[in-house]
Amino acid sequence: MAECGNGTAAKKLKTDTDNECKDTGEFLSESPVSGFEITRILRDSAREKNIFIHGKVKDQDAVVILEKTPIRQDTLTELLKSSELKLEMRNDVYSTYQLHAPAHLNQIKTTVVCPATEKHVKKYLRQEIFLVEESGEDYRSITLPYISKQSFSVQWVYNILEKKAEADRIICEDPDPDTGFVLLPDFKWDQKQNEDLYLIAIVHRRDIKSLRDLTSEHLPLLTNIRNKGEDTIQKRYSVPSSKLRVYLHYQPSYYHLHIHFTSLDYEAPGCGVERAHLLSDVIQNLQADSSYYHNRIMTFPLRTDDGLLLEFKDAGKL
Ligand code: GTA
């Protein structure tokens, strides 16, 4: 693992020969999804080519996400050469086929959440969404009490910071307790191609829940993450800062400060204006006004049965 900013030679993206599941070790002898019993489809998208399924694994609730991965340019020649084609139709100069690719070029990214809580299930269920306007006072009287008792566990974050999980995936670390962070691939990115590059920087400090807690005191932390994160990504993946979307979510799902680094060419879930706040804007706003995020009205989307939406309704705010 490199120190942030001291990125070493560009990391090789996975090539054909790396492709036989060597990146995570080897094929599992027991698949965590083979005994999965489907309860219901939470949502699916033909355009995004993914499906979110709720079910049970050995009596435990689980969510499984299946997602077709992007077609990689570096495997095109092999894909076209070594696949079988089944003709669907031919008409004049037009013809369509089913291409049966070799297994190692035909993977489906699979995410398993098990045991899944009811909150996980609701998070992935397709639901109507509503915009909420939250003043600083609303945050302190409605949101903060709610998230203090209802938010997702951040144990996975502590596991990363303490090197109990994903230690071998860390791209770089700045260990400073005040301005330090860990940069690693987000679990939505399979690291096979830069087109959908997605990394997250997780701060070492454990006292910053979200954007709302940030003041000018945190500017050294934020600028450190921006500078070293962008520098490391440039050196490691040859992606310049002008091709990166660097942002924070409000509301986040996990209330431990983290910053999203995604490829500008990739429309990551949650990168829309109603949820994403560019890190460079956040830095400028705090430079202009230290209590900007303490006081301003924040607008964000909530799903129909999100408990926080109910709290806003009960308080007569909707
Ligand atoms: N490396 O264990 C982890 C881990 N977990 C549990 C979450 N993340 C992790 N990364 C690593 N290891 O980008 C990542 C998430 C996310 C970030 C948390 O941490 O992938 P956030 O607090 O702002 O919460 O960010 P957010 O954005 O709501 O989380 P998430 O999970 O990305 O959900 C947003 C939407 O993305 C979902 O509603 C869903 O539409 C979509 N989505 C979520 N997971 C997937 C997936 N696997 N495939 C496709 N779409 C997905």
CSV table of C-alpha atoms and ligand atoms in Angstrom, one decimal:
chain,number,residue,atom,x,y,z
A,1,MET,CA,0.0,0.0,0.0
A,2,ALA,CA,1.4,3.4,-1.0
A,3,GLU,CA,1.2,6.6,1.1
A,4,CYS,CA,-1.4,8.9,-0.5
A,5,GLY,CA,0.1,11.1,-3.1
A,6,ASN,CA,3.2,9.0,-3.5
A,7,GLY,CA,1.4,6.9,-6.1
A,8,THR,CA,3.8,4.3,-7.6
A,9,ALA,CA,3.8,3.1,-11.2
A,10,ALA,CA,0.4,3.0,-12.8
A,11,LYS,CA,-1.5,0.0,-11.6
A,12,LYS,CA,-2.2,-2.5,-14.3
A,13,LEU,CA,-5.9,-3.0,-14.8
A,14,LYS,CA,-6.9,-6.6,-14.9
A,15,THR,CA,-6.0,-8.3,-18.2
A,16,ASP,CA,-7.4,-11.4,-19.9
A,17,THR,CA,-4.9,-13.6,-18.1
A,18,ASP,CA,-5.7,-12.1,-14.7
A,19,ASN,CA,-9.3,-12.8,-15.4
A,20,GLU,CA,-9.9,-16.2,-13.9
A,21,CYS,CA,-11.0,-14.9,-10.5
A,22,LYS,CA,-7.4,-14.6,-9.4
A,23,ASP,CA,-8.1,-11.0,-8.2
A,24,THR,CA,-10.0,-12.4,-5.2
A,25,GLY,CA,-8.1,-15.6,-4.8
A,26,GLU,CA,-9.9,-18.5,-6.3
A,27,PHE,CA,-13.4,-19.8,-7.0
A,28,LEU,CA,-15.3,-20.4,-3.7
A,29,SER,CA,-15.9,-24.1,-2.8
A,30,GLU,CA,-19.3,-23.1,-1.3
A,31,SER,CA,-21.2,-20.3,-3.0
A,32,PRO,CA,-23.0,-17.9,-0.6
A,33,VAL,CA,-25.9,-17.7,-3.2
A,34,SER,CA,-26.4,-21.3,-4.2
A,35,GLY,CA,-28.9,-21.9,-1.3
A,36,PHE,CA,-30.5,-18.5,-1.8
A,37,GLU,CA,-34.3,-18.7,-1.9
A,38,ILE,CA,-35.9,-15.8,-3.7
A,39,THR,CA,-38.7,-13.9,-1.8
A,40,ARG,CA,-39.2,-11.1,-4.2
A,41,ILE,CA,-37.6,-8.8,-6.8
A,42,LEU,CA,-37.0,-5.4,-5.2
A,43,ARG,CA,-36.2,-3.7,-8.5
A,44,ASP,CA,-34.6,-4.3,-11.8
A,45,SER,CA,-33.6,-2.3,-14.7
A,46,ALA,CA,-33.2,-3.4,-18.3
A,47,ARG,CA,-31.2,-0.2,-19.1
A,48,GLU,CA,-28.8,-0.6,-16.2
A,49,LYS,CA,-28.8,-4.4,-16.6
A,50,ASN,CA,-29.1,-5.1,-12.9
A,51,ILE,CA,-31.6,-6.8,-10.6
A,52,PHE,CA,-32.0,-6.4,-6.8
A,53,ILE,CA,-33.4,-9.6,-5.1
A,54,HIS,CA,-34.6,-10.1,-1.6
A,55,GLY,CA,-34.4,-13.7,-0.3
A,56,LYS,CA,-33.2,-16.0,2.4
A,57,VAL,CA,-30.0,-17.8,2.9
A,58,LYS,CA,-30.3,-20.5,5.6
A,59,ASP,CA,-33.2,-18.6,7.3
A,60,GLN,CA,-31.4,-15.3,7.2
A,61,ASP,CA,-32.7,-12.4,5.2
A,62,ALA,CA,-30.4,-11.5,2.3
A,63,VAL,CA,-30.2,-9.1,-0.6
A,64,VAL,CA,-28.4,-10.1,-3.7
A,65,ILE,CA,-27.6,-7.6,-6.5
A,66,LEU,CA,-26.7,-9.0,-9.9
A,67,GLU,CA,-25.2,-6.6,-12.5
A,68,LYS,CA,-23.9,-7.2,-16.0
A,69,THR,CA,-20.5,-5.6,-16.2
A,70,PRO,CA,-19.3,-3.3,-19.0
A,71,ILE,CA,-17.8,-4.7,-22.1
A,72,ARG,CA,-14.1,-4.2,-21.9
A,73,GLN,CA,-12.1,-2.8,-24.8
A,74,ASP,CA,-9.1,-4.9,-23.9
A,75,THR,CA,-11.0,-8.2,-24.3
A,76,LEU,CA,-12.9,-7.3,-27.5
A,77,THR,CA,-10.6,-9.2,-29.9
A,78,GLU,CA,-10.8,-12.3,-27.8
A,79,LEU,CA,-14.6,-11.8,-27.3
A,80,LEU,CA,-15.3,-11.6,-31.1
A,81,LYS,CA,-12.8,-14.4,-32.0
A,82,SER,CA,-13.7,-17.0,-29.4
A,83,SER,CA,-17.5,-16.7,-29.0
A,84,GLU,CA,-20.2,-18.7,-30.8
A,85,LEU,CA,-22.8,-16.7,-32.6
A,86,LYS,CA,-26.5,-17.8,-32.9
A,87,LEU,CA,-28.4,-16.1,-35.7
A,88,GLU,CA,-31.6,-14.3,-34.6
A,89,MET,CA,-32.6,-12.6,-37.8
A,90,ARG,CA,-31.1,-11.4,-41.1
A,91,ASN,CA,-32.6,-8.7,-43.4
A,92,ASP,CA,-30.7,-7.0,-46.2
A,93,VAL,CA,-27.5,-5.6,-44.6
A,94,TYR,CA,-28.9,-6.1,-41.1
A,95,SER,CA,-28.5,-9.2,-38.9
A,96,THR,CA,-28.7,-9.8,-35.1
A,97,TYR,CA,-27.2,-12.6,-33.1
A,98,GLN,CA,-26.9,-14.0,-29.6
A,99,LEU,CA,-23.2,-14.1,-28.8
A,100,HIS,CA,-22.3,-16.9,-26.4
A,101,ALA,CA,-19.1,-15.6,-24.8
A,102,PRO,CA,-16.6,-17.8,-23.0
A,103,ALA,CA,-17.3,-17.9,-19.2
A,104,HIS,CA,-14.3,-15.7,-18.3
A,105,LEU,CA,-15.6,-12.9,-20.5
A,106,ASN,CA,-19.2,-13.2,-19.3
A,107,GLN,CA,-19.1,-12.4,-15.6
A,108,ILE,CA,-22.0,-11.0,-13.6
A,109,LYS,CA,-20.9,-8.8,-10.7
A,110,THR,CA,-22.7,-10.1,-7.6
A,111,THR,CA,-23.1,-8.2,-4.3
A,112,VAL,CA,-24.5,-10.0,-1.3
A,113,VAL,CA,-25.8,-8.3,1.9
A,114,CYS,CA,-26.3,-11.0,4.5
A,115,PRO,CA,-27.8,-10.9,7.0
A,116,ALA,CA,-29.8,-8.0,5.6
A,117,THR,CA,-31.8,-5.7,7.9
A,118,GLU,CA,-35.3,-4.4,7.0
A,119,LYS,CA,-33.5,-1.1,6.3
A,120,HIS,CA,-31.2,-2.7,3.7
A,121,VAL,CA,-34.3,-4.3,2.0
A,122,LYS,CA,-36.1,-0.9,1.9
A,123,LYS,CA,-33.0,0.8,0.6
A,124,TYR,CA,-32.9,-1.3,-2.5
A,125,LEU,CA,-36.7,-1.5,-3.1
A,126,ARG,CA,-37.9,0.7,-5.9
A,127,GLN,CA,-40.0,3.4,-4.3
A,128,GLU,CA,-41.4,6.8,-5.0
A,129,ILE,CA,-39.1,9.5,-3.8
A,130,PHE,CA,-39.8,13.0,-2.4
A,131,LEU,CA,-37.6,16.0,-2.0
A,132,VAL,CA,-37.2,17.3,1.6
A,133,GLU,CA,-35.9,20.7,2.6
A,134,GLU,CA,-34.0,20.6,5.9
A,135,SER,CA,-33.0,23.7,7.7
A,136,GLY,CA,-30.1,23.7,10.2
A,137,GLU,CA,-32.7,23.6,13.0
A,138,ASP,CA,-34.6,20.7,11.3
A,139,TYR,CA,-31.3,18.8,11.2
A,140,ARG,CA,-30.7,19.2,14.9
A,141,SER,CA,-34.3,18.6,16.0
A,142,ILE,CA,-35.4,15.9,13.5
A,143,THR,CA,-32.6,14.4,11.5
A,144,LEU,CA,-29.9,14.1,14.1
A,145,PRO,CA,-32.0,12.3,16.7
A,146,TYR,CA,-33.3,10.0,14.0
A,147,ILE,CA,-29.9,9.0,12.5
A,148,SER,CA,-28.5,8.6,16.0
A,149,LYS,CA,-30.8,5.6,16.6
A,150,GLN,CA,-31.8,4.5,13.1
A,151,SER,CA,-28.8,4.6,10.7
A,152,PHE,CA,-26.9,1.8,9.0
A,153,SER,CA,-24.0,0.3,11.0
A,154,VAL,CA,-20.6,1.7,10.0
A,155,GLN,CA,-18.8,-1.4,11.2
A,156,TRP,CA,-17.6,-2.1,7.6
A,157,VAL,CA,-16.0,1.4,7.7
A,158,TYR,CA,-14.2,0.7,11.0
A,159,ASN,CA,-13.1,-2.7,9.6
A,160,ILE,CA,-11.4,-0.9,6.7
A,161,LEU,CA,-9.8,1.7,9.0
A,162,GLU,CA,-8.5,-1.0,11.3
A,163,LYS,CA,-7.4,-3.2,8.4
A,164,LYS,CA,-9.7,-6.0,9.5
A,165,ALA,CA,-11.3,-6.1,6.0
A,166,GLU,CA,-10.3,-5.0,2.5
A,167,ALA,CA,-6.7,-4.2,3.7
A,168,ASP,CA,-5.3,-5.6,0.4
A,169,ARG,CA,-7.6,-3.3,-1.6
A,170,ILE,CA,-6.4,-0.1,0.0
A,171,ILE,CA,-4.8,2.1,-2.7
A,172,CYS,CA,-3.2,4.6,-0.3
A,173,GLU,CA,-3.4,5.9,3.2
A,174,ASP,CA,-2.5,9.1,5.0
A,175,PRO,CA,-2.4,8.0,8.6
A,176,ASP,CA,-2.6,11.5,10.2
A,177,PRO,CA,-5.4,11.3,12.8
A,178,ASP,CA,-6.8,14.8,11.9
A,179,THR,CA,-6.3,15.1,8.2
A,180,GLY,CA,-5.7,11.5,7.2
A,181,PHE,CA,-7.8,9.0,5.2
A,182,VAL,CA,-7.8,5.7,3.4
A,183,LEU,CA,-8.5,5.6,-0.3
A,184,LEU,CA,-9.9,2.3,-1.8
A,185,PRO,CA,-12.1,1.0,-4.5
A,186,ASP,CA,-15.8,1.4,-3.8
A,187,PHE,CA,-17.5,-2.0,-3.7
A,188,LYS,CA,-19.6,-1.0,-6.7
A,189,TRP,CA,-16.4,-1.0,-8.9
A,190,ASP,CA,-14.9,-4.2,-10.2
A,191,GLN,CA,-11.7,-2.4,-11.1
A,192,LYS,CA,-11.7,-4.0,-14.6
A,193,GLN,CA,-11.9,-0.7,-16.5
A,194,ASN,CA,-11.5,3.0,-15.8
A,195,GLU,CA,-14.7,4.0,-17.5
A,196,ASP,CA,-16.7,3.3,-14.3
A,197,LEU,CA,-13.8,4.1,-11.9
A,198,TYR,CA,-15.2,4.5,-8.4
A,199,LEU,CA,-13.1,4.9,-5.3
A,200,ILE,CA,-14.0,6.2,-1.8
A,201,ALA,CA,-11.8,8.1,0.7
A,202,ILE,CA,-12.8,7.3,4.3
A,203,VAL,CA,-11.5,9.7,6.9
A,204,HIS,CA,-9.7,8.5,10.0
A,205,ARG,CA,-11.6,10.9,12.3
A,206,ARG,CA,-14.7,9.3,13.7
A,207,ASP,CA,-16.5,12.4,14.8
A,208,ILE,CA,-17.7,13.7,11.5
A,209,LYS,CA,-21.0,12.2,10.4
A,210,SER,CA,-21.7,14.1,7.3
A,211,LEU,CA,-21.6,17.4,5.4
A,212,ARG,CA,-23.7,19.0,8.2
A,213,ASP,CA,-20.8,18.6,10.6
A,214,LEU,CA,-18.2,20.3,8.4
A,215,THR,CA,-16.8,23.7,9.3
A,216,SER,CA,-13.7,25.7,8.2
A,217,GLU,CA,-11.8,23.6,10.9
A,218,HIS,CA,-12.0,20.7,8.5
A,219,LEU,CA,-10.6,22.5,5.4
A,220,PRO,CA,-7.1,21.0,5.9
A,221,LEU,CA,-8.8,17.5,5.9
A,222,LEU,CA,-10.9,18.2,2.8
A,223,THR,CA,-8.1,19.8,0.8
A,224,ASN,CA,-5.7,17.0,1.8
A,225,ILE,CA,-8.2,14.4,0.5
A,226,ARG,CA,-8.8,16.3,-2.7
A,227,ASN,CA,-5.1,16.9,-3.5
A,228,LYS,CA,-3.8,13.5,-2.5
A,229,GLY,CA,-6.8,11.6,-3.8
A,230,GLU,CA,-6.6,13.2,-7.2
A,231,ASP,CA,-2.8,12.9,-7.3
A,232,THR,CA,-2.9,9.2,-6.4
A,233,ILE,CA,-5.7,8.4,-9.0
A,234,GLN,CA,-3.7,10.3,-11.7
A,235,LYS,CA,-0.6,8.3,-10.9
A,236,ARG,CA,-2.3,4.9,-10.4
A,237,TYR,CA,-5.0,4.9,-13.0
A,238,SER,CA,-3.8,7.7,-15.4
A,239,VAL,CA,-7.1,9.5,-14.8
A,240,PRO,CA,-6.6,13.3,-14.5
A,241,SER,CA,-8.6,15.4,-12.0
A,242,SER,CA,-10.4,16.9,-15.0
A,243,LYS,CA,-12.0,13.5,-15.6
A,244,LEU,CA,-13.1,13.0,-12.0
A,245,ARG,CA,-16.4,13.7,-10.2
A,246,VAL,CA,-15.4,14.1,-6.5
A,247,TYR,CA,-18.4,14.6,-4.2
A,248,LEU,CA,-20.2,13.9,-0.9
A,249,HIS,CA,-23.7,12.6,-0.5
A,250,TYR,CA,-26.3,14.4,1.6
A,251,GLN,CA,-28.0,12.4,3.1
A,252,PRO,CA,-25.4,9.6,3.0
A,253,SER,CA,-26.3,6.1,3.8
A,254,TYR,CA,-23.4,5.7,6.2
A,255,TYR,CA,-22.7,8.5,8.7
A,256,HIS,CA,-18.9,8.4,8.8
A,257,LEU,CA,-17.4,11.1,6.5
A,258,HIS,CA,-16.4,9.7,3.2
A,259,ILE,CA,-15.8,11.2,-0.3
A,260,HIS,CA,-16.8,9.6,-3.6
A,261,PHE,CA,-14.3,9.7,-6.5
A,262,THR,CA,-15.9,8.6,-9.7
A,263,SER,CA,-15.1,8.8,-13.4
A,264,LEU,CA,-16.8,11.8,-15.0
A,265,ASP,CA,-17.9,9.4,-17.8
A,266,TYR,CA,-19.8,7.2,-15.4
A,267,GLU,CA,-23.2,8.1,-14.1
A,268,ALA,CA,-22.9,6.6,-10.7
A,269,PRO,CA,-26.1,5.9,-8.7
A,270,GLY,CA,-26.5,9.0,-6.5
A,271,CYS,CA,-24.5,11.5,-8.6
A,272,GLY,CA,-27.5,13.7,-9.4
A,273,VAL,CA,-27.8,17.3,-8.2
A,274,GLU,CA,-30.3,16.4,-5.5
A,275,ARG,CA,-27.8,14.3,-3.6
A,276,ALA,CA,-24.2,15.0,-4.7
A,277,HIS,CA,-22.2,17.9,-3.4
A,278,LEU,CA,-19.0,18.6,-5.3
A,279,LEU,CA,-16.0,18.6,-2.9
A,280,SER,CA,-14.6,21.7,-4.6
A,281,ASP,CA,-17.9,23.5,-4.0
A,282,VAL,CA,-17.9,22.3,-0.3
A,283,ILE,CA,-14.4,23.7,0.2
A,284,GLN,CA,-15.2,27.0,-1.3
A,285,ASN,CA,-18.4,27.3,0.7
A,286,LEU,CA,-16.6,26.7,3.9
A,287,GLN,CA,-13.8,29.1,3.0
A,288,ALA,CA,-16.5,31.8,2.5
A,289,ASP,CA,-18.5,30.9,5.6
A,290,SER,CA,-17.4,28.4,8.3
A,291,SER,CA,-20.9,27.6,9.4
A,292,TYR,CA,-22.3,27.3,5.9
A,293,TYR,CA,-23.4,23.7,6.3
A,294,HIS,CA,-24.6,24.3,9.9
A,295,ASN,CA,-27.1,26.8,8.8
A,296,ARG,CA,-28.2,26.4,5.2
A,297,ILE,CA,-31.3,24.6,4.0
A,298,MET,CA,-30.3,21.3,2.5
A,299,THR,CA,-32.5,19.6,-0.1
A,300,PHE,CA,-32.4,15.9,-0.6
A,301,PRO,CA,-34.5,12.9,-1.8
A,302,LEU,CA,-36.1,10.4,0.6
A,303,ARG,CA,-38.0,7.2,-0.3
A,304,THR,CA,-41.7,6.8,0.5
A,305,ASP,CA,-41.2,4.5,3.5
A,306,ASP,CA,-37.9,6.0,4.8
A,307,GLY,CA,-38.4,6.6,8.5
A,308,LEU,CA,-36.8,10.0,8.2
A,309,LEU,CA,-39.5,11.1,5.7
A,310,LEU,CA,-42.2,10.1,8.3
A,311,GLU,CA,-40.4,12.1,10.9
A,312,PHE,CA,-40.5,15.2,8.7
A,313,LYS,CA,-44.2,14.5,8.0
A,314,ASP,CA,-44.9,14.1,11.8
A,315,ALA,CA,-43.2,17.4,12.4
A,316,GLY,CA,-45.5,19.1,9.9
A,317,LYS,CA,-42.6,19.9,7.5
A,318,LEU,CA,-44.2,18.1,4.5
B,1,GTA,N1,-15.3,-0.7,-0.4
B,1,GTA,O1,-18.2,-2.8,2.4
B,1,GTA,C1,-18.0,-1.9,1.6
B,1,GTA,C2,-18.9,-0.9,1.3
B,1,GTA,N2,-20.2,-0.7,1.6
B,1,GTA,C3,-21.0,-1.4,2.6
B,1,GTA,C4,-20.7,0.4,1.0
B,1,GTA,N3,-19.7,0.9,0.2
B,1,GTA,C5,-18.6,0.1,0.4
B,1,GTA,N4,-17.4,0.2,-0.2
B,1,GTA,C6,-16.5,-0.8,0.1
B,1,GTA,N5,-16.8,-1.7,1.0
B,1,GTA,O2,-20.6,4.3,-2.7
B,1,GTA,C7,-19.7,2.1,-0.6
B,1,GTA,C8,-21.1,2.3,-1.3
B,1,GTA,C9,-21.2,3.8,-1.5
B,1,GTA,C10,-20.4,4.3,-0.3
B,1,GTA,C11,-21.3,4.9,0.7
B,1,GTA,O3,-19.7,3.2,0.3
B,1,GTA,O4,-21.0,1.6,-2.6
B,1,GTA,P1,-23.1,6.7,0.9
B,1,GTA,O5,-23.0,6.7,2.4
B,1,GTA,O6,-23.2,8.1,0.3
B,1,GTA,O7,-24.3,5.8,0.6
B,1,GTA,O8,-21.9,6.0,0.2
B,1,GTA,P2,-25.1,5.5,-0.8
B,1,GTA,O9,-24.5,6.2,-1.9
B,1,GTA,O10,-26.5,5.5,-0.5
B,1,GTA,O11,-24.8,4.0,-0.9
B,1,GTA,P3,-25.0,3.1,-2.1
B,1,GTA,O12,-24.9,1.7,-1.5
B,1,GTA,O13,-24.0,3.4,-3.1
B,1,GTA,O14,-26.5,3.3,-2.6
B,1,GTA,C12,-26.9,4.3,-3.5
B,1,GTA,C13,-27.6,3.6,-4.6
B,1,GTA,O15,-26.7,2.9,-5.5
B,1,GTA,C14,-28.6,2.6,-4.2
B,1,GTA,O16,-29.9,3.1,-3.8
B,1,GTA,C15,-28.7,1.7,-5.4
B,1,GTA,O17,-29.5,2.4,-6.3
B,1,GTA,C16,-27.3,1.8,-6.0
B,1,GTA,N6,-26.5,0.6,-5.7
B,1,GTA,C17,-26.0,0.3,-4.4
B,1,GTA,N7,-25.3,-0.8,-4.5
B,1,GTA,C18,-25.2,-1.2,-5.8
B,1,GTA,C19,-24.6,-2.2,-6.5
B,1,GTA,N8,-23.8,-3.1,-5.9
B,1,GTA,N9,-24.8,-2.3,-7.8
B,1,GTA,C20,-25.5,-1.4,-8.5
B,1,GTA,N10,-26.2,-0.4,-7.9
B,1,GTA,C21,-26.0,-0.3,-6.6
